[in-house]
Coordinates of C-alpha atoms and ligand atoms in Angstrom, one line a residue:
M1 CA 0.0 0.0 0.0
K2 CA 1.5 3.3 -1.1
N3 CA 0.7 6.9 -0.5
I4 CA -0.2 8.5 -3.8
Y5 CA -0.7 12.3 -4.3
I6 CA -2.4 13.4 -7.5
T7 CA -2.8 17.0 -8.5
T8 CA -4.8 19.0 -11.1
A9 CA -4.3 22.4 -12.7
I10 CA -6.3 25.0 -10.9
P11 CA -8.4 27.0 -13.4
Y12 CA -8.7 30.7 -13.5
V13 CA -12.1 31.7 -12.2
N14 CA -12.6 34.6 -14.7
G15 CA -15.3 32.5 -16.6
M16 CA -17.5 29.5 -16.2
P17 CA -16.1 25.9 -16.3
H18 CA -15.1 25.0 -19.7
I19 CA -15.2 21.6 -21.4
G20 CA -11.3 21.7 -21.4
H21 CA -11.2 21.9 -17.6
A22 CA -13.0 18.6 -17.4
M23 CA -9.9 16.8 -19.0
D24 CA -7.6 17.5 -16.0
Y25 CA -10.3 16.3 -13.6
C26 CA -11.4 13.2 -15.5
L27 CA -7.9 12.0 -16.1
A28 CA -6.8 12.6 -12.6
D29 CA -9.9 10.9 -11.3
V30 CA -9.2 7.8 -13.3
C31 CA -5.7 7.8 -11.8
A32 CA -7.1 8.2 -8.3
R33 CA -9.7 5.5 -8.7
Y34 CA -7.3 3.1 -10.2
H35 CA -4.9 3.5 -7.3
R36 CA -7.6 3.2 -4.7
M37 CA -8.6 -0.1 -6.5
L38 CA -5.0 -1.3 -6.1
G39 CA -5.4 -0.5 -2.4
D40 CA -3.2 2.6 -2.3
N41 CA -3.9 5.7 -0.1
V42 CA -4.8 8.5 -2.4
R43 CA -4.8 12.2 -1.7
F44 CA -6.2 14.3 -4.6
Q45 CA -6.0 18.1 -4.8
A46 CA -8.2 20.4 -6.8
G47 CA -8.7 24.1 -6.6
T48 CA -9.1 27.5 -8.1
D49 CA -6.6 30.1 -9.3
E50 CA -8.2 33.4 -8.2
H51 CA -5.6 36.2 -8.5
G52 CA -4.4 38.3 -11.5
N53 CA -5.6 41.1 -13.7
K54 CA -8.0 39.0 -15.8
I55 CA -10.1 38.3 -12.7
D56 CA -9.8 41.9 -11.4
L57 CA -10.9 43.2 -14.8
K58 CA -13.9 40.9 -15.1
A59 CA -15.2 41.8 -11.6
R60 CA -14.9 45.5 -12.5
E61 CA -16.8 44.9 -15.7
L62 CA -19.6 43.4 -13.7
G63 CA -19.4 46.1 -11.1
I64 CA -19.0 43.8 -8.1
S65 CA -16.1 43.4 -5.7
V66 CA -13.4 41.0 -6.7
Q67 CA -13.9 39.0 -3.6
E68 CA -17.6 38.5 -4.3
Y69 CA -16.8 37.6 -7.9
V70 CA -14.2 35.0 -7.0
D71 CA -16.4 33.6 -4.2
N72 CA -19.3 33.1 -6.7
N73 CA -17.1 31.5 -9.4
A74 CA -15.1 29.3 -7.1
K75 CA -18.4 27.8 -6.0
K76 CA -19.4 27.1 -9.6
F77 CA -16.1 25.3 -10.2
Q78 CA -16.5 23.2 -7.1
E79 CA -20.1 22.3 -8.2
F80 CA -18.7 21.4 -11.6
I81 CA -16.0 19.1 -10.2
D82 CA -18.6 17.4 -8.0
K83 CA -20.9 16.9 -11.0
L84 CA -18.0 15.1 -12.8
G85 CA -18.0 12.5 -10.0
V86 CA -14.4 13.5 -9.1
E87 CA -13.4 12.2 -5.7
Y88 CA -10.9 14.8 -4.6
T89 CA -9.7 15.0 -1.0
D90 CA -8.5 18.6 -0.9
F91 CA -9.7 21.9 -2.4
V92 CA -7.5 25.0 -2.4
R93 CA -8.4 28.5 -3.4
T94 CA -5.5 30.8 -3.9
T95 CA -7.3 33.5 -2.0
D96 CA -7.5 31.3 1.1
D97 CA -5.7 33.0 4.0
A98 CA -3.6 29.9 4.7
H99 CA -2.5 29.7 1.1
V100 CA -1.6 33.4 0.9
R101 CA 0.5 33.3 4.1
R102 CA 2.2 30.1 3.0
V103 CA 3.1 31.5 -0.4
Q104 CA 4.6 34.5 1.3
E105 CA 6.7 32.2 3.5
I106 CA 7.7 30.3 0.3
W107 CA 8.9 33.6 -1.2
Q108 CA 11.0 34.3 1.8
K109 CA 12.6 30.9 1.7
L110 CA 13.4 31.5 -2.0
S111 CA 14.9 34.9 -1.4
G112 CA 18.5 33.8 -2.0
H113 CA 17.4 33.2 -5.6
I114 CA 15.4 36.4 -6.1
Y115 CA 16.8 39.7 -7.3
K116 CA 15.3 43.0 -8.4
A117 CA 15.8 44.4 -11.9
S118 CA 14.0 46.5 -14.5
Y119 CA 12.6 45.0 -17.6
E120 CA 10.9 46.0 -20.8
G121 CA 9.1 43.5 -23.0
W122 CA 6.0 42.1 -24.6
Y123 CA 3.3 40.8 -22.3
C124 CA 0.1 38.9 -22.7
T125 CA -2.5 39.4 -20.0
G126 CA -4.3 36.3 -21.2
C127 CA -1.3 34.1 -20.6
E128 CA 0.0 36.3 -17.7
R129 CA 3.5 36.1 -19.1
Y130 CA 6.1 38.0 -21.1
V131 CA 7.0 36.6 -24.5
T132 CA 10.3 36.9 -26.2
E133 CA 10.9 39.3 -29.1
K134 CA 11.1 36.3 -31.4
E135 CA 7.8 34.9 -30.2
C136 CA 6.1 38.3 -30.6
E137 CA 7.5 38.7 -34.1
E138 CA 6.5 35.2 -35.1
N139 CA 2.9 35.8 -33.9
H140 CA 2.8 39.2 -35.6
G141 CA 2.3 40.9 -32.2
V142 CA -0.9 39.1 -31.4
C143 CA -1.2 36.2 -28.9
P144 CA -2.5 33.2 -30.8
D145 CA -4.2 31.7 -27.7
H146 CA -6.0 34.9 -26.7
Q147 CA -6.3 36.8 -30.0
K148 CA -5.1 40.0 -28.2
P149 CA -2.2 42.2 -29.1
Y150 CA 0.8 41.9 -26.8
E151 CA 1.4 44.9 -24.6
R152 CA 4.7 46.7 -24.3
L153 CA 5.5 46.9 -20.6
S154 CA 8.4 48.3 -18.7
E155 CA 8.6 47.7 -15.0
E156 CA 10.8 47.1 -12.1
N157 CA 10.3 43.6 -10.9
Y158 CA 11.6 40.8 -8.8
Y159 CA 13.2 38.0 -10.7
F160 CA 13.7 34.3 -9.9
R161 CA 17.1 33.0 -10.9
I162 CA 16.1 30.0 -13.0
A163 CA 19.8 29.7 -14.0
D164 CA 20.6 28.5 -10.5
F165 CA 18.6 25.3 -11.2
K166 CA 18.8 24.7 -14.9
E167 CA 21.4 22.0 -14.7
K168 CA 19.5 20.0 -12.0
I169 CA 16.2 20.3 -13.8
R170 CA 17.8 19.1 -17.0
E171 CA 19.2 16.1 -15.2
A172 CA 15.9 15.3 -13.6
I173 CA 14.1 15.4 -17.0
L174 CA 16.8 13.4 -18.7
S175 CA 16.9 10.7 -16.1
N176 CA 13.1 10.6 -15.8
E177 CA 13.4 11.5 -12.1
M178 CA 10.7 13.9 -13.2
L179 CA 9.0 12.0 -16.0
I180 CA 7.3 14.2 -18.6
L181 CA 4.6 12.5 -20.6
P182 CA 4.2 12.2 -23.6
D183 CA 7.8 11.9 -24.7
Y184 CA 7.7 14.5 -27.4
R185 CA 6.7 17.1 -24.9
R186 CA 9.7 16.1 -22.7
I187 CA 12.0 16.9 -25.6
E188 CA 10.2 20.2 -26.2
M189 CA 10.6 21.1 -22.5
L190 CA 14.3 20.3 -22.6
K191 CA 14.7 22.8 -25.4
L192 CA 12.6 25.4 -23.7
L193 CA 14.6 25.0 -20.5
D194 CA 17.8 25.7 -22.4
E195 CA 16.4 28.9 -23.7
S196 CA 14.6 29.9 -20.5
P197 CA 15.6 33.3 -19.0
D198 CA 15.2 34.2 -15.4
V199 CA 11.5 34.8 -14.7
S200 CA 9.9 37.9 -13.5
I201 CA 7.9 36.9 -10.4
S202 CA 6.3 40.2 -9.3
R203 CA 4.5 43.1 -10.8
P204 CA 4.2 46.7 -9.4
V205 CA 1.0 47.3 -7.5
S206 CA 0.1 50.0 -10.1
Q207 CA -0.1 47.2 -12.7
L208 CA -1.5 44.3 -10.6
K209 CA -3.6 44.9 -7.6
W210 CA -5.3 41.6 -7.1
G211 CA -2.6 39.3 -5.9
V212 CA -0.4 38.3 -3.0
P213 CA 1.7 41.1 -1.6
V214 CA 5.5 40.6 -1.8
P215 CA 6.7 40.2 1.8
G216 CA 8.6 43.3 2.8
D217 CA 7.8 45.3 -0.3
E218 CA 4.4 46.9 -0.4
S219 CA 5.0 48.3 -3.9
Q220 CA 5.0 44.8 -5.5
V221 CA 2.5 41.9 -5.9
M222 CA 3.5 38.3 -6.7
Y223 CA 3.2 37.0 -10.2
V224 CA 0.2 34.7 -10.4
W225 CA 2.1 31.7 -11.6
L226 CA 4.4 31.6 -8.5
D227 CA 1.3 31.9 -6.3
A228 CA -0.6 29.3 -8.3
L229 CA 2.1 26.7 -8.6
A230 CA 2.7 26.8 -4.9
N231 CA -0.9 25.5 -4.4
Y232 CA 0.2 21.9 -4.8
I233 CA 2.2 22.1 -1.6
T234 CA 0.4 24.8 0.4
V235 CA -2.7 22.6 0.3
L236 CA -0.7 19.9 2.1
G237 CA 0.3 22.4 4.8
Y238 CA 3.7 23.4 3.6
P239 CA 5.7 25.0 5.2
D240 CA 3.8 24.7 8.4
S241 CA 3.8 21.0 8.4
D242 CA 6.0 18.1 7.2
I243 CA 4.6 17.0 3.8
S244 CA 6.9 14.1 3.2
D245 CA 4.0 11.5 3.5
W246 CA 2.5 12.9 0.4
W247 CA 5.1 14.9 -1.5
P248 CA 6.5 14.4 -4.1
A249 CA 3.3 14.0 -6.1
S250 CA 3.0 10.8 -8.1
A251 CA 1.3 12.6 -11.0
E252 CA 0.5 16.2 -11.8
F253 CA -2.1 16.5 -14.6
V254 CA -1.9 19.6 -16.8
G255 CA -2.9 20.8 -20.2
K256 CA -0.2 21.1 -22.9
D257 CA -0.4 24.9 -22.8
I258 CA 0.8 25.1 -19.2
L259 CA 3.3 22.3 -19.2
R260 CA 6.2 24.8 -19.6
F261 CA 5.3 26.4 -16.2
H262 CA 5.3 23.0 -14.6
A263 CA 8.5 21.8 -16.2
I264 CA 10.6 24.8 -15.6
I265 CA 9.4 27.3 -12.9
W266 CA 7.8 24.8 -10.7
P267 CA 10.8 22.5 -10.4
A268 CA 13.0 25.5 -9.9
M269 CA 10.8 26.6 -7.0
L270 CA 10.9 23.1 -5.5
L271 CA 14.7 22.9 -5.8
G272 CA 15.0 26.3 -4.2
L273 CA 12.9 24.9 -1.3
S274 CA 15.0 21.7 -1.2
L275 CA 11.9 19.7 -1.9
P276 CA 11.8 16.7 -4.3
L277 CA 10.4 17.1 -7.8
P278 CA 7.0 15.6 -8.9
R279 CA 7.5 12.0 -10.2
T280 CA 5.4 12.6 -13.3
L281 CA 4.0 15.5 -15.3
V282 CA 1.1 14.2 -17.4
S283 CA 0.3 16.7 -20.2
H284 CA -2.9 16.2 -22.0
G285 CA -4.0 17.7 -25.3
F286 CA -6.8 20.1 -26.1
I287 CA -10.5 19.4 -26.8
L288 CA -11.5 21.0 -30.1
A289 CA -15.1 21.7 -31.2
N290 CA -15.6 20.2 -34.6
G291 CA -11.9 20.3 -35.3
Q292 CA -11.6 24.0 -34.2
K293 CA -10.1 25.6 -31.2
M294 CA -13.0 26.8 -29.0
S295 CA -13.3 30.5 -28.5
K296 CA -15.9 32.9 -27.3
S297 CA -15.4 35.2 -30.3
V298 CA -16.0 32.3 -32.7
G299 CA -19.0 31.3 -30.6
N300 CA -18.2 27.6 -30.6
V301 CA -17.6 27.0 -26.9
V302 CA -19.2 23.8 -25.7
D303 CA -20.8 24.1 -22.3
P304 CA -19.8 21.0 -20.3
V305 CA -22.9 21.2 -18.1
E306 CA -25.1 20.9 -21.2
V307 CA -23.1 17.9 -22.3
L308 CA -23.3 16.3 -18.9
D309 CA -27.0 16.9 -18.7
K310 CA -27.8 15.3 -22.0
Y311 CA -27.0 11.6 -21.1
G312 CA -25.5 11.9 -17.6
L313 CA -22.1 11.4 -16.1
D314 CA -21.2 8.0 -17.4
A315 CA -21.8 9.0 -21.0
F316 CA -19.6 12.1 -20.5
R317 CA -16.8 10.2 -18.9
Y318 CA -17.1 7.5 -21.6
Y319 CA -16.7 10.0 -24.4
F320 CA -13.9 12.1 -23.0
L321 CA -11.9 9.2 -21.7
R322 CA -12.2 6.8 -24.5
H323 CA -12.6 9.0 -27.6
V324 CA -10.0 11.5 -26.5
D325 CA -6.5 10.2 -26.3
T326 CA -4.8 11.0 -23.1
F327 CA -1.9 12.9 -24.7
S328 CA -3.3 14.2 -28.1
D329 CA -5.9 16.7 -29.0
G330 CA -9.4 15.3 -29.2
D331 CA -12.6 16.5 -30.9
F332 CA -16.1 17.0 -29.7
T333 CA -19.2 17.2 -31.9
W334 CA -22.7 16.5 -30.8
E335 CA -23.0 14.0 -33.6
K336 CA -20.0 12.0 -32.4
Y337 CA -21.2 12.2 -28.9
D338 CA -24.7 10.9 -29.7
T339 CA -23.2 8.0 -31.8
A340 CA -20.8 7.0 -29.1
Y341 CA -23.7 6.9 -26.6
A342 CA -26.2 5.0 -28.7
N343 CA -23.9 2.6 -30.6
E344 CA -21.3 1.9 -28.0
L345 CA -22.4 2.6 -24.4
A346 CA -26.1 1.7 -24.8
N347 CA -25.6 -1.0 -27.4
D348 CA -22.3 -2.8 -26.4
L349 CA -22.6 -2.4 -22.7
G350 CA -26.1 -1.5 -21.8
N351 CA -27.8 -4.2 -23.9
L352 CA -25.3 -6.8 -22.9
V353 CA -26.1 -6.2 -19.2
Q354 CA -29.8 -6.3 -19.9
R355 CA -29.6 -9.5 -21.9
L356 CA -27.4 -11.4 -19.5
A357 CA -29.3 -10.3 -16.4
T358 CA -32.7 -11.1 -17.9
L359 CA -31.6 -14.6 -19.1
A360 CA -29.9 -15.3 -15.8
S361 CA -32.8 -14.3 -13.6
K362 CA -35.4 -16.2 -15.8
N363 CA -33.3 -19.4 -15.6
D364 CA -32.4 -19.0 -12.0
I365 CA -28.6 -18.9 -12.7
K366 CA -26.4 -18.9 -9.6
L367 CA -22.9 -17.5 -9.8
D368 CA -20.2 -19.6 -8.2
K369 CA -18.4 -17.9 -5.3
R370 CA -15.1 -17.3 -7.0
A371 CA -12.1 -15.2 -6.2
P372 CA -12.1 -12.1 -8.4
S373 CA -9.6 -12.3 -11.3
E374 CA -6.4 -10.3 -11.2
L375 CA -6.4 -7.3 -13.4
P376 CA -4.7 -8.3 -16.7
I377 CA -1.1 -7.3 -17.1
E378 CA -1.7 -5.5 -20.4
Y379 CA -4.4 -3.3 -18.7
R380 CA -2.1 -2.6 -15.7
E381 CA 0.8 -1.6 -18.0
L382 CA -1.4 0.8 -19.9
M383 CA -2.9 2.3 -16.7
D384 CA 0.6 2.7 -15.2
A385 CA 1.8 4.5 -18.3
Y386 CA -1.2 6.9 -18.0
E387 CA -2.5 5.6 -21.4
Y388 CA -6.0 5.8 -20.2
A389 CA -7.8 5.8 -23.6
R390 CA -5.9 2.7 -24.6
A391 CA -6.6 0.9 -21.3
F392 CA -10.3 1.8 -21.8
D393 CA -10.1 0.3 -25.3
F394 CA -8.6 -2.8 -23.9
A395 CA -11.5 -3.2 -21.5
W396 CA -14.0 -2.4 -24.2
D397 CA -12.6 -5.1 -26.5
K398 CA -13.5 -7.5 -23.7
V399 CA -17.1 -6.2 -23.6
Q400 CA -17.3 -6.6 -27.4
K401 CA -15.9 -10.1 -27.2
I402 CA -18.6 -11.1 -24.7
N403 CA -21.2 -9.8 -27.1
R404 CA -19.7 -12.1 -29.8
D405 CA -19.5 -15.0 -27.4
I406 CA -23.1 -14.7 -26.3
D407 CA -24.3 -14.8 -30.0
E408 CA -22.1 -17.8 -30.6
A409 CA -23.0 -19.8 -27.4
K410 CA -26.8 -19.0 -27.8
P411 CA -27.7 -19.6 -24.1
W412 CA -31.4 -19.0 -25.0
S413 CA -31.5 -22.1 -27.1
L414 CA -29.8 -24.1 -24.3
A415 CA -32.6 -22.9 -22.1
K416 CA -35.2 -23.9 -24.6
K417 CA -33.8 -27.4 -24.9
G418 CA -33.7 -27.7 -21.1
E419 CA -29.9 -28.3 -21.0
V420 CA -29.7 -26.9 -17.5
E421 CA -26.1 -27.8 -16.7
K422 CA -24.7 -26.5 -20.0
L423 CA -26.7 -23.3 -19.6
Q424 CA -25.4 -22.8 -16.1
E425 CA -21.8 -23.2 -17.2
C426 CA -22.3 -21.0 -20.3
M427 CA -24.0 -18.2 -18.4
T428 CA -21.6 -18.1 -15.4
G429 CA -18.7 -18.0 -17.9
L430 CA -20.2 -15.0 -19.7
I431 CA -21.2 -13.2 -16.5
C432 CA -17.8 -13.7 -14.9
D433 CA -16.2 -12.3 -18.1
L434 CA -18.5 -9.3 -17.9
L435 CA -17.6 -8.7 -14.2
D436 CA -13.9 -8.9 -15.0
A437 CA -14.4 -6.3 -17.7
N438 CA -16.5 -4.3 -15.3
E439 CA -13.6 -4.2 -12.8
M440 CA -11.4 -2.7 -15.5
L441 CA -14.0 -0.1 -16.4
M442 CA -14.5 0.9 -12.8
P443 CA -12.1 3.9 -12.8
F444 CA -13.7 5.2 -16.0
L445 CA -17.5 4.7 -15.4
P446 CA -17.8 4.4 -11.7
T447 CA -21.6 4.9 -11.5
A448 CA -22.5 2.4 -14.2
C449 CA -20.0 -0.2 -12.9
E450 CA -21.4 0.0 -9.4
K451 CA -24.9 -0.6 -10.8
I452 CA -23.6 -3.6 -12.9
K453 CA -22.0 -5.1 -9.7
A454 CA -25.3 -4.8 -7.9
I455 CA -27.3 -6.3 -10.8
F456 CA -25.1 -9.4 -10.8
A457 CA -25.1 -9.9 -7.0
D458 CA -27.1 -12.8 -5.5
P459 CA -29.9 -13.0 -6.7
I460 CA -29.3 -11.5 -10.2
V461 CA -31.9 -8.8 -10.8
P462 CA -32.2 -7.3 -14.2
P463 CA -32.4 -3.5 -14.2
E464 CA -35.9 -2.1 -14.3
T465 CA -34.9 0.6 -16.7
P466 CA -32.0 0.2 -19.2
L467 CA -28.7 1.4 -17.9
F468 CA -28.4 3.8 -20.8
P469 CA -31.9 4.5 -22.0
K470 CA -32.6 5.4 -25.6
Q471 CA -33.3 9.2 -25.9
Ligands
MSP501 N1 -4.7 28.9 -13.8 C1 -3.9 28.2 -14.7 C2 -3.4 26.9 -14.1 C3 -2.5 27.0 -12.9 S1 -2.0 25.5 -12.3 C4 -0.9 25.8 -11.1 C5 -4.6 27.9 -16.0 N2 -6.0 28.0 -15.9 S2 -6.9 27.7 -17.1 O1 -8.3 27.8 -16.6 O2 -6.6 28.5 -18.2 O3 -6.7 26.2 -17.5 C6 -6.9 25.1 -16.6 C7 -6.7 23.8 -17.2 O4 -7.6 23.6 -18.3 C8 -5.3 23.6 -17.9 O5 -4.8 22.4 -17.6 C9 -5.6 23.8 -19.3 O6 -4.6 23.2 -20.2 C10 -6.9 23.1 -19.4 N3 -7.6 23.5 -20.6 C11 -8.2 24.8 -20.9 N4 -8.8 24.7 -22.2 C12 -8.6 23.4 -22.7 C13 -9.1 22.7 -23.8 N5 -9.8 23.3 -24.8 N6 -8.9 21.4 -23.8 C14 -8.3 20.7 -22.8 N7 -7.8 21.4 -21.8 C15 -7.7 22.8 -21.8 O7 -4.0 27.7 -17.0

């Protein structure tokens, strides 16, 4: 039994939950459920990133206080995570008093690697970061992610000397002490690390009001990323308490756009604090809408709550965990979603459960008390490599095979002919195979799998309504 700490990126609360946010939670939740199934102790953090100009601006636009604005939105994110069936253990808000105080202590601990200097450069408020001259030129002065022109800013800031840690970070990435997945992103990060300058970690109060004050300098406020990254350890109680039972994290789940912060600034902070680096950074792709990046201006943003409400939680998790590869971009269209629900979830699994349970209860089939099968090695390997969509496929292949087996074995004709023993043997074989597949599906479709377990208990009771009703 191991202690496993899993983290998710904390979303900015300047808007409503987005379908993309669901990816961090769904993937991390699969990881958590899988480890609980193996008997590990799991601690699972989620939270909200509540500082920065974007949030301040949005509250002003609405004419309400920033605190009221972040309180309202943090609640919506929490409700959203609950709706996704995510079993997190800790929730952190970067405006929590304890977090703010701990981040200030972290700053002080890092002070040997912090210096003050003036800087002029191109800044994107959407990304909350400066870009290089080269990047600005390549993007023709407009941030491709936020469709906003970069601003020319000149300020006196505090800097974090990344140079002090580059060598150690490079070694940790090369040796997989901090494993970056997928591998092509690891190579990208090594290149970025080489080019990475020291980072500005504060802004003058005149430029950024809504943030954590720099200890000992009232004229400066901390850069949001320093504040946000620290959440993974402040939520465990650092530096007030010993976090070594849980830290280093086993896996940190982040989107591809923010991997760079987690692969460079974050390890530099940890090394500056003499803490170990996370064991794995799992970087997932983006969800596109009909092959296109979702954006408010294009008007193609998919509301995750609408998707969840259409067929329920299992259907949502089914689509985003099986039809979206863990590491690559995935696509959402209502058509694909409807087809996956009707043809796969309702047909392959829902009908199978219905058929087997009805036949079993009509013919009074009793399951032998048998020890549950071990999880297949192929499945374990895929799950351990965070290849969740592929592990899901592996389990689904078993479901499809049972569908073929049942058509071949024709238990209904055995029943008609009164071949009781053969029928008993055939049905227990099929049901046991289904229960084995069900175990593998448990981290992905927890609600449906619990129902299936209950259906095939003693006595076997077919569901009154189909598991996945036709719409
Ligand atoms: N606040 C920072 C994260 C700080 S973590 C210390 C942030 N917030 S965010 O709201 O912009 O993004 C939160 C997460 O959602 C990130 O992992 C991001 O990659 C993910 N996604 C946002 N849009 C996405 C898609 N369209 N598709 C998949 N995930 C994407 O960055």
